[in-house]
Short mmCIF file of C-alpha atoms in Angstrom, two decimals:
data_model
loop_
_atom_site.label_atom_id
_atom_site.label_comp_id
_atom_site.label_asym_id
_atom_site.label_seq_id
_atom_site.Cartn_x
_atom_site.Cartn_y
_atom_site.Cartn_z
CA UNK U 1 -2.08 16.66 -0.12
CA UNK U 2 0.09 15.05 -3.05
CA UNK U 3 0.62 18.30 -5.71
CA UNK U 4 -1.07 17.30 -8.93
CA UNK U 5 0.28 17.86 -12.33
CA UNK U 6 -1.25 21.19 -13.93
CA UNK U 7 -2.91 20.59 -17.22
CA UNK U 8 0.29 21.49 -19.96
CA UNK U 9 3.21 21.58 -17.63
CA UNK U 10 6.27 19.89 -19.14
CA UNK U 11 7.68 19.96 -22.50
CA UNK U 12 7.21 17.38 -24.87
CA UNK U 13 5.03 14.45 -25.11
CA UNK U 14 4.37 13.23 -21.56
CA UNK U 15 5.80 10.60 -20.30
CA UNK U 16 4.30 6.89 -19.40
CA UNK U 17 3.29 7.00 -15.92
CA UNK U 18 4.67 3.41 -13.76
CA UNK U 19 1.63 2.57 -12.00
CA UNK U 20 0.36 0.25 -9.16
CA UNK U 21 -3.18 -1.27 -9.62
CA UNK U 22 -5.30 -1.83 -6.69
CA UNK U 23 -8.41 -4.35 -6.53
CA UNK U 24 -9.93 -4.85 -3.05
CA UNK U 25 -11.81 -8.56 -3.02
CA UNK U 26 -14.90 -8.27 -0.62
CA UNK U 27 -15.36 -12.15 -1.64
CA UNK U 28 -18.94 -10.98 -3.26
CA UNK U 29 -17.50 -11.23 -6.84
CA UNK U 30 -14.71 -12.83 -8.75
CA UNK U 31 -11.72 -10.16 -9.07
CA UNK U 32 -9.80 -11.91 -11.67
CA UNK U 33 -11.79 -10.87 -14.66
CA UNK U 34 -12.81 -7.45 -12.62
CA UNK U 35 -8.88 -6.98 -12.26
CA UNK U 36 -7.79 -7.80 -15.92
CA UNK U 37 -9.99 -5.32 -17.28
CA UNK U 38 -8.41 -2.74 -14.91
CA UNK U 39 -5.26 -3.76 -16.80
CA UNK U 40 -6.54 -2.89 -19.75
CA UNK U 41 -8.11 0.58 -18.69
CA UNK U 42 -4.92 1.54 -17.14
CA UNK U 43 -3.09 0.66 -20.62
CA UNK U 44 -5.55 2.31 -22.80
CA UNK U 45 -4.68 5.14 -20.38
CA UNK U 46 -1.32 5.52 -21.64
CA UNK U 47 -0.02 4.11 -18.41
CA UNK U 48 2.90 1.27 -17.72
CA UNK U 49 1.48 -1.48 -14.96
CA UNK U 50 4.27 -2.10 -12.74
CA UNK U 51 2.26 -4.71 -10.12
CA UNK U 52 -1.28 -5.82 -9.50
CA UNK U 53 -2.11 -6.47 -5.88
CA UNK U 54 -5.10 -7.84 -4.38
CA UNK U 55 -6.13 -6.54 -0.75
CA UNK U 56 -9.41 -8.65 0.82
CA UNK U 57 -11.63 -7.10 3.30
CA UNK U 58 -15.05 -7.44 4.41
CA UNK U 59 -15.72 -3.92 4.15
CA UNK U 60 -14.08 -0.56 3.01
CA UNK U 61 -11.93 1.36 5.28
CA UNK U 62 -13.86 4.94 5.94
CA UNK U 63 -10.36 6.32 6.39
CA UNK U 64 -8.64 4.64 3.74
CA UNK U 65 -10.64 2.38 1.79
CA UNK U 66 -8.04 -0.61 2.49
CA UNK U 67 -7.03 -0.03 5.91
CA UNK U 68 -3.31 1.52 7.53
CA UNK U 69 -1.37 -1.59 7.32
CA UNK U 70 -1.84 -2.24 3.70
CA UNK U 71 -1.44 1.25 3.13
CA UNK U 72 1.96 0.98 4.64
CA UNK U 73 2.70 -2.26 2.43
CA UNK U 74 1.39 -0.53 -1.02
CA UNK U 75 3.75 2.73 0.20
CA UNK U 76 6.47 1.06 0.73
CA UNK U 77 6.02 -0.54 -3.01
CA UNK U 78 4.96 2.77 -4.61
CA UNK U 79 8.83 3.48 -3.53
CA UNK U 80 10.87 0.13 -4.67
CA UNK U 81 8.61 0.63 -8.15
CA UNK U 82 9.06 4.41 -8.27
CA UNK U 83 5.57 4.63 -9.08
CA UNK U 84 3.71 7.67 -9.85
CA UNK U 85 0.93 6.56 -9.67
CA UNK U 86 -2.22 4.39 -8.10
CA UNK U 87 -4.97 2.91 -9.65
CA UNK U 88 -7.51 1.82 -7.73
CA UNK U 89 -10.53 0.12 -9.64
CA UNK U 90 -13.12 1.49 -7.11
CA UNK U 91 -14.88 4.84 -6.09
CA UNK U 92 -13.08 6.71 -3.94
CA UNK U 93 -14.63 9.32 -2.00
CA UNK U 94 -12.07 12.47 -1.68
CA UNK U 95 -11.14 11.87 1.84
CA UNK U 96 -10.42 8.74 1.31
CA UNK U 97 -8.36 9.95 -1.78
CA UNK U 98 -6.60 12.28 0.20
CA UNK U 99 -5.53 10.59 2.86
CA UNK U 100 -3.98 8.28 0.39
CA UNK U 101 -2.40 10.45 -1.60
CA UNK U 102 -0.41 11.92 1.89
CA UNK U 103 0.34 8.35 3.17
CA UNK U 104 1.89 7.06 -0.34
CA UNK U 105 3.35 10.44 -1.93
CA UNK U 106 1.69 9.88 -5.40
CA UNK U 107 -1.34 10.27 -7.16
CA UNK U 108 -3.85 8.04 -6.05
CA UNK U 109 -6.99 8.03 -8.56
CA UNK U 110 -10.03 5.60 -8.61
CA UNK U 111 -11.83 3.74 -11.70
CA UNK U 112 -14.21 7.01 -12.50
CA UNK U 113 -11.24 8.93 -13.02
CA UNK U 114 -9.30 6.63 -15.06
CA UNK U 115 -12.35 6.28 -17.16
CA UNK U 116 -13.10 9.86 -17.50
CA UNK U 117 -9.51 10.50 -18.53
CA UNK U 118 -9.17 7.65 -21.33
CA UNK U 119 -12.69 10.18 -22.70
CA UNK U 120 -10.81 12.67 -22.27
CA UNK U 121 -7.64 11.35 -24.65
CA UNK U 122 -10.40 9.67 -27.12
CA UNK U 123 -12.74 12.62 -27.69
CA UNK U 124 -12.39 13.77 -30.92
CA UNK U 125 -15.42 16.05 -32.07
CA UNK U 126 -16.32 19.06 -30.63
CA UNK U 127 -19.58 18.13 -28.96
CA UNK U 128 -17.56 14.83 -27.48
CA UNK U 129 -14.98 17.03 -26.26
CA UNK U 130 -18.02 19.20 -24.55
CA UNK U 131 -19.09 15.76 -23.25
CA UNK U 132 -16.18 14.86 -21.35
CA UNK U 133 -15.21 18.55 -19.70
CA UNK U 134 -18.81 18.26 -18.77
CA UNK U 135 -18.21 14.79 -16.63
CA UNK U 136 -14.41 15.96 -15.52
CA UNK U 137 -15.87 19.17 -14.01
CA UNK U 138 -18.64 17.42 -12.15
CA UNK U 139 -16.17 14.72 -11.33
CA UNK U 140 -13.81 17.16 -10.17
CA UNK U 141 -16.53 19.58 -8.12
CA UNK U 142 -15.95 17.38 -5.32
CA UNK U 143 -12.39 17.01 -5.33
CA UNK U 144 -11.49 20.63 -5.42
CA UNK U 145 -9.04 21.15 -2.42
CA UNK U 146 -5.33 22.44 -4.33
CA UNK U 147 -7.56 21.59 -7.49
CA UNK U 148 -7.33 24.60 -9.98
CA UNK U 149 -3.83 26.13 -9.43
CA UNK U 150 -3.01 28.25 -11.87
CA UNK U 151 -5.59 30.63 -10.17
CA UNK U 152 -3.82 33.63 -8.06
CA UNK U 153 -4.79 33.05 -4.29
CA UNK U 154 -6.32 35.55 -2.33
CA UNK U 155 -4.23 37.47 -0.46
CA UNK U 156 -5.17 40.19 2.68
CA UNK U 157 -3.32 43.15 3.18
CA UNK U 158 -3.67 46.84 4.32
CA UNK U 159 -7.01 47.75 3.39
CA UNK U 160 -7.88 44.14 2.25
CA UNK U 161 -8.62 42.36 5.38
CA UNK U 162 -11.58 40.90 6.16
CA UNK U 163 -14.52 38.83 4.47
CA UNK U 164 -13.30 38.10 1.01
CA UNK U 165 -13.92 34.98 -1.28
CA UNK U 166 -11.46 32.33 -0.80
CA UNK U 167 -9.31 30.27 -3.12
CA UNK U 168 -12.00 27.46 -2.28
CA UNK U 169 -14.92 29.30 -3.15
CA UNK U 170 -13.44 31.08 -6.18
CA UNK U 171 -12.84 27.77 -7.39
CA UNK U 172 -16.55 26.28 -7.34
CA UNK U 173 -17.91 29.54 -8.34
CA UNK U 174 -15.64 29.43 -11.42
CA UNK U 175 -16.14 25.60 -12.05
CA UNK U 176 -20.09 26.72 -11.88
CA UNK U 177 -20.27 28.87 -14.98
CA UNK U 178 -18.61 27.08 -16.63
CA UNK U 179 -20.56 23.32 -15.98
CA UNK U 180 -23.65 25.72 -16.59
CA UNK U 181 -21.94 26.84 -19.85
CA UNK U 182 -21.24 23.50 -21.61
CA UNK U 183 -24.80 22.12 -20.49
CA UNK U 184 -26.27 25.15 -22.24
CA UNK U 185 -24.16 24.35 -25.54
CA UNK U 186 -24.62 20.57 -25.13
CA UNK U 187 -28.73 21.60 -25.37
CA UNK U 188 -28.03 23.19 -28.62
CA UNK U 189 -26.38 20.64 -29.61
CA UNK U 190 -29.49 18.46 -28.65
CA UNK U 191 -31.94 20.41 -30.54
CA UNK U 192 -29.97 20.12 -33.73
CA UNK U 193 -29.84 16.15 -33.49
CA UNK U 194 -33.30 16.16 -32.68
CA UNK U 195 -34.20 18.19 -35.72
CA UNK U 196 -32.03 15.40 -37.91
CA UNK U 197 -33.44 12.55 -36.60
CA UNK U 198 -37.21 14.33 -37.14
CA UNK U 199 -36.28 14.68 -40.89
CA UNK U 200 -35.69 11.14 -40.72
CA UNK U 201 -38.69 9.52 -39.38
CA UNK U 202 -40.86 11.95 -41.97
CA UNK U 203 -38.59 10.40 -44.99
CA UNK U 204 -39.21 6.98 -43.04
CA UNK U 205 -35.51 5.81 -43.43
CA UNK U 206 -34.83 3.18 -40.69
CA UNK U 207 -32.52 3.74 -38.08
CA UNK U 208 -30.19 1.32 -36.68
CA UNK U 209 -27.65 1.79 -33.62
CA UNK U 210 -25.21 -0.31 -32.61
CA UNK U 211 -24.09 -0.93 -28.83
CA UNK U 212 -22.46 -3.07 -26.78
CA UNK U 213 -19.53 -3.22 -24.51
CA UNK U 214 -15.96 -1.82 -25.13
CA UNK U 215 -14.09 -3.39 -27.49
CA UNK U 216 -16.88 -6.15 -28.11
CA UNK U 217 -16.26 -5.33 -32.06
CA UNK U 218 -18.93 -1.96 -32.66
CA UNK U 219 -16.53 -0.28 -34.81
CA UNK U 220 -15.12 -2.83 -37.01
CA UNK U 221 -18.53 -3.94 -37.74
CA UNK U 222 -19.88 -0.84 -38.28
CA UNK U 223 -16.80 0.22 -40.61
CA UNK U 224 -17.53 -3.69 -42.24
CA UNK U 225 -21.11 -2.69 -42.83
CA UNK U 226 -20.71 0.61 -44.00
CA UNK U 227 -17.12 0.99 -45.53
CA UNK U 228 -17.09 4.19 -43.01
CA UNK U 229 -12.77 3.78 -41.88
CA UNK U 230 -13.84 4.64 -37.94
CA UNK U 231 -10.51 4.16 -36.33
CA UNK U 232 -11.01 0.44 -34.64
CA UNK U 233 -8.60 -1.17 -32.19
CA UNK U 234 -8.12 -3.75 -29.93
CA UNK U 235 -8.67 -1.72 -27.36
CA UNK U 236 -11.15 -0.34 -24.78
CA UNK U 237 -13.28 2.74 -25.88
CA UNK U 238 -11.19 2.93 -29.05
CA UNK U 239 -13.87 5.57 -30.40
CA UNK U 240 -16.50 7.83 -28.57
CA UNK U 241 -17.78 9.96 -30.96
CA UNK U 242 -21.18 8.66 -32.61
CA UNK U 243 -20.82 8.20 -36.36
CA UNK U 244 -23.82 7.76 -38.68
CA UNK U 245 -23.80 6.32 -42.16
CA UNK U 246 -25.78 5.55 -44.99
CA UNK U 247 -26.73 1.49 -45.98
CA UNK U 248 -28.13 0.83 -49.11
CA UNK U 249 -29.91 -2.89 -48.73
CA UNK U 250 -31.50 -4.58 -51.65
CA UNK U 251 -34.48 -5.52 -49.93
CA UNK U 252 -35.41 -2.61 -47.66
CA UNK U 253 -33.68 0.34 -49.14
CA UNK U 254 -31.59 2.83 -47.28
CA UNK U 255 -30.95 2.31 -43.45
CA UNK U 256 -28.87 4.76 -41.18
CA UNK U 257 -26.06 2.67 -39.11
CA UNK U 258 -24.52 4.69 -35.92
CA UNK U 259 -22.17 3.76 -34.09
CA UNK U 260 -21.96 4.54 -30.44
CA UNK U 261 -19.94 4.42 -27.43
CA UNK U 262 -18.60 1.43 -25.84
CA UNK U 263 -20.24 0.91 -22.46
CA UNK U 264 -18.63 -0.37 -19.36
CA UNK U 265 -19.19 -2.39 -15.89
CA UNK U 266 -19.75 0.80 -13.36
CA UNK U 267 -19.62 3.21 -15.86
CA UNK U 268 -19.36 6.23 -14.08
CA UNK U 269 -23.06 8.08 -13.86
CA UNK U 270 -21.31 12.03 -14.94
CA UNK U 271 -20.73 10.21 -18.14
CA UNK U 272 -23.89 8.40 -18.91
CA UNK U 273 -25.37 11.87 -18.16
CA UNK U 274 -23.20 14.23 -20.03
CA UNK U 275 -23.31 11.57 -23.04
CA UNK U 276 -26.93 11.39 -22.63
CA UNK U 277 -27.51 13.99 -25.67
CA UNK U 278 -25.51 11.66 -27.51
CA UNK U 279 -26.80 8.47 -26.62
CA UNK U 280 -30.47 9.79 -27.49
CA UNK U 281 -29.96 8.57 -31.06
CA UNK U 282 -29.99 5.14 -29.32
CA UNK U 283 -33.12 5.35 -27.67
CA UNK U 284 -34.87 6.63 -30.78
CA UNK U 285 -33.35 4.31 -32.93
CA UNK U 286 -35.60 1.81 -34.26
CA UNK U 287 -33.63 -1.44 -33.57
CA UNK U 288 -30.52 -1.61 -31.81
CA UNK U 289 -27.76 -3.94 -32.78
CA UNK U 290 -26.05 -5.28 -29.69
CA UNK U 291 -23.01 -6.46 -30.42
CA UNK U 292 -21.60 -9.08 -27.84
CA UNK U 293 -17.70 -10.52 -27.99
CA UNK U 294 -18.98 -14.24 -27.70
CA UNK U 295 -15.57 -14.99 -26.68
CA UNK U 296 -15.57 -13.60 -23.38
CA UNK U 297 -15.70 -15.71 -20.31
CA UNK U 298 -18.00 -12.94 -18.73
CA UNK U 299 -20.29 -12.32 -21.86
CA UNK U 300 -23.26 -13.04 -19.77
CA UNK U 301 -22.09 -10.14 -17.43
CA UNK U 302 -21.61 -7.51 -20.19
CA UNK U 303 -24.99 -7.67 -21.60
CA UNK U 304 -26.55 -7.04 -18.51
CA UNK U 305 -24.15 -4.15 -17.72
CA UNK U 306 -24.99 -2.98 -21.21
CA UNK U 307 -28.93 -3.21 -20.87
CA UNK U 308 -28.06 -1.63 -17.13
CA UNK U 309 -26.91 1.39 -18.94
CA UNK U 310 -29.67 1.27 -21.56
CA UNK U 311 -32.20 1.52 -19.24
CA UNK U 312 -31.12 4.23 -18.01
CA UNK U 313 -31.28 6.53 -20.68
CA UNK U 314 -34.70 4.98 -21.50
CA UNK U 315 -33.99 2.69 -24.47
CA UNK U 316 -34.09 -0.74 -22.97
CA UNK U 317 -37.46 -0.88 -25.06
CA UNK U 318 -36.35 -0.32 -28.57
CA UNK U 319 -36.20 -3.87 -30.27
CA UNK U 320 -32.44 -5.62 -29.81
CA UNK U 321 -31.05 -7.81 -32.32
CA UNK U 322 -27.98 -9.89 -29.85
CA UNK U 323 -25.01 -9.90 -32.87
CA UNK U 324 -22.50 -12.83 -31.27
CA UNK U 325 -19.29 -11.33 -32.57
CA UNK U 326 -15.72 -13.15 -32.92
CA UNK U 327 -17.05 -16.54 -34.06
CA UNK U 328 -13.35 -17.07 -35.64
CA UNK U 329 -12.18 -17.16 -31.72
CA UNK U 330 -15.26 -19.62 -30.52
CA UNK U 331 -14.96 -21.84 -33.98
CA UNK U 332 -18.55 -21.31 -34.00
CA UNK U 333 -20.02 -21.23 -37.81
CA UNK U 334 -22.23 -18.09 -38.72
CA UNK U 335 -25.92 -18.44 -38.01
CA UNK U 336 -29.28 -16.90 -37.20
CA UNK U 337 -31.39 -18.82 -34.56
CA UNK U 338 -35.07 -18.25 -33.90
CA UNK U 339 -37.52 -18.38 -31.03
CA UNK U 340 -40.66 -20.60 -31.33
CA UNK U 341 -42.24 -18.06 -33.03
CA UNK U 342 -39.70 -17.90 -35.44
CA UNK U 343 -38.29 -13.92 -34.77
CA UNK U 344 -34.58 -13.75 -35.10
CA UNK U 345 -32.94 -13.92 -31.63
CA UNK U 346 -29.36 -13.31 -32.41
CA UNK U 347 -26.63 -13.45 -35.49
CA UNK U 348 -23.44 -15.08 -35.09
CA UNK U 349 -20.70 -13.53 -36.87
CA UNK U 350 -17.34 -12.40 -37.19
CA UNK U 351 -16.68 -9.19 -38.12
CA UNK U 352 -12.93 -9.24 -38.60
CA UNK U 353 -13.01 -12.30 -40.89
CA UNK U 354 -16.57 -10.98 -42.63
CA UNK U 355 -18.22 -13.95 -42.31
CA UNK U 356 -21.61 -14.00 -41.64
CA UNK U 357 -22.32 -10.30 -42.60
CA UNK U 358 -24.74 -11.94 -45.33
CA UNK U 359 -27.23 -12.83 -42.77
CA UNK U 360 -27.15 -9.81 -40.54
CA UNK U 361 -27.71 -7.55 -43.37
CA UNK U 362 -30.51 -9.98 -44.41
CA UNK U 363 -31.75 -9.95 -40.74
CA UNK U 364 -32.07 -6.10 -41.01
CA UNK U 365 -33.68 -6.39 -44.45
CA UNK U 366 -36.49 -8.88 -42.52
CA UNK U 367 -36.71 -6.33 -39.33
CA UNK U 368 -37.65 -3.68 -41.93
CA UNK U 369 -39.99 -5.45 -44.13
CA UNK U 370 -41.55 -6.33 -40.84
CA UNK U 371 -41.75 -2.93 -39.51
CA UNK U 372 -43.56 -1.53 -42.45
CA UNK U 373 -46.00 -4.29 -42.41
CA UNK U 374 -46.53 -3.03 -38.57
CA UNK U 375 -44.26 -5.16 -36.26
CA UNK U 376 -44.94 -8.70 -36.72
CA UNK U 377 -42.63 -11.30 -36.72
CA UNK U 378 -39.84 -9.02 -35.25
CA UNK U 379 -36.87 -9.32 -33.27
CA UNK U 380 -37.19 -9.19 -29.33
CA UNK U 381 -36.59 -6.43 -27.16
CA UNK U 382 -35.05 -5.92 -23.56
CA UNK U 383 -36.46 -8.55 -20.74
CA UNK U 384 -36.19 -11.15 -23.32
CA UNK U 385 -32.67 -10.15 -25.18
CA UNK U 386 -31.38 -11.14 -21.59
CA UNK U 387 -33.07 -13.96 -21.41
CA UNK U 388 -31.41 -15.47 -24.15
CA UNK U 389 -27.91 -15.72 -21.91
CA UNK U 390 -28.68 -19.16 -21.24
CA UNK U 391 -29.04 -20.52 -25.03
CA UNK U 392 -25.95 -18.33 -26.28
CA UNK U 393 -24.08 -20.29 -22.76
CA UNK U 394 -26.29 -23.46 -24.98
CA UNK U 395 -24.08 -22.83 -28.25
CA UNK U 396 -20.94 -20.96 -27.32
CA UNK U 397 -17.88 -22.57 -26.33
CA UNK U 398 -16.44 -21.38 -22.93
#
């Protein structure tokens, strides 16, 4: 198997890592959009794309994943590229990985891995940094063959021999206390937001989260609403850590804003569980905010990826108000549209050009005199959020 890297080796900042970037079409989706955003993970990644290739199949190699004779063909361009590395934007089981890895002599990594090591760059506070090693070790616990080397291997010798623990074993027993460590801290961790958010509800201060896909626009809206400076890029998961602020709104007093992590098509499930402390402020929030880039050609597909995700951790309930961000890229004008019964379905907006902010803030100013009255009149929640794809197709600009 293909060495890998130890965690600090080399002096210096490391350098960019020439990759090749796999997508296998099984003609059940369209790859083009599927394959773009690899580009982008692999570039958030701090990697330098040096060919896109698209292999078709009607079914995954066990062996593999793409078969021996396009093996051969990527090898032989992992050497006229000098690539280091490649990307494939699938899950690969370790076998498969393996036998890669030997047949191209590079690193060979699939999309969960990629994804679990932009976290791993972007993690900034302690408990998201607990987060990540969390998913990374679980990631990792079946990938373990050559995996922790910087651990002495077990040798025999005269008055050594026979049953001892092997480098294999040492290394899941190892990996063990510590997963069972950071799960015990990350339940700590748990309590304490817990306790916050129960001071919350008893002052009755309304709680808002946004959430969307990567790089739909949470952050700059968020820093828009709140003046909060979260670092916000063009880029995907920009920010991971959940920040909460403070809104003062004429009409309905103080409101807490978080912002949370970007989610992602096939975001892998070690995350959504080890963020799950984290993304419990979201499924006790009282309205969610889900912010949508209205520009995207494959909008339709990232809300339902989105509500995929919030069902999961059991929030596909809470009330959603659909925020159409990047009007100034649709030419759309800012606007609130209604259902028949007159509750808001979704605000257009744009958040980098701060128009329209007026009537989302007035939109959470009508969701909260609504909630203290008990509920009428107010925004819809989860079956129905998606069922508004067709009249956002209705008034958005492909």
């Amino acid at each position: 198997m293909f060495e890998r890297p130890g965690k600090g080796q080399g002096d210096g900042a490391p350098e960019k890592e020439r990759a090749l970037l796999i997508q296998v079409d099984f003609g059940r989706e369209a790859v083009g959009e599927s394959l773009e955003e690899l580009q982008l993970l692999a570039t958030s990644a701090g990697a330098e794309v040096a060919e896109t290739l698209i292999v078709r199949r009607s079914a995954p190699d066990p062996a593999t994943y793409i078969g021996k004779g396009k093996v051969q063909d990527i090898a032989a361009l992992v050497s006229t590229y000098q690539a280091s590395l490649v990307i494939f934007n699938h899950e690969l089981s370790p076998g498969q990985e393996r036998n890669l890895e030997k047949a191209m002599a590079c690193r060979v990594i699939d999309r969960t891995s990629l994804i679990l090591d932009i976290f791993a760059q972007r993690a900034k506070s302690a408990e998201g940094k607990l987060q990540v090693e969390l998913a990374q070790l679980e990631h990792l616990a079946t990938r373990l063959v050559r995996g922790w080397t910087h651990l002495e291997r077990q040798r025999g010798g005269i008055g050594l021999r026979g049953p001892g623990e092997t480098q294999l074993e040492t290394d899941r027993r190892l990996l063990g206390i510590r997963v069972k460590y950071l799960k015990e801290r990350l339940v700590k961790l748990s309590k304490q937001r817990g306790v916050q958010r129960r001071a919350r509800a008893r002052r009755e201060v309304l709680s808002v989260s946004l959430v969307g896909y990567t790089n739909a626009g949470k952050s700059t809206l968020f820093n828009v609403l709140t003046k909060a400076g979260v670092y916000a890029a063009d880029q995907l998961f920009a920010t991971l850590d959940t920040t909460s602020r403070k809104v003062w709104l004429a009409e309905a007093g103080s409101v807490v804003v978080s912002d949370t992590v970007g989610f992602i098509r096939d975001l892998p499930h070690s995350l959504v569980e080890a963020f799950k402390a984290t993304l419990e402020a979201t499924a006790d929030a009282d309205l969610l905010l889900h912010v949508v880039d209205s520009a995207s050609p494959v909008r339709d597909e990232q809300i339902a990826e989105v509500n995929k995700v919030l069902e999961e951790i059991g929030a596909l309930g809470v009330p959603q108000i659909l925020v159409l961000n990047k009007t100034d890229l649709t030419g759309l004008p800012a606007a609130v549209e209604r259902d028949e019964c007159g509750r808001i379905r979704h605000v257009r907006l744009s958040a980098k050009m701060g128009e329209g902010l007026d009537l989302l803030r007035s939109a959470l100013a009508e969701f909260a005199r609504d909630k203290s009255r008990g509920g009428a009149g107010g925004p819809t929640s989860d079956g129905e959020s998606t069922a508004d794809a067709a009249d956002i197709n209705a008034s958005s600009p492909k």
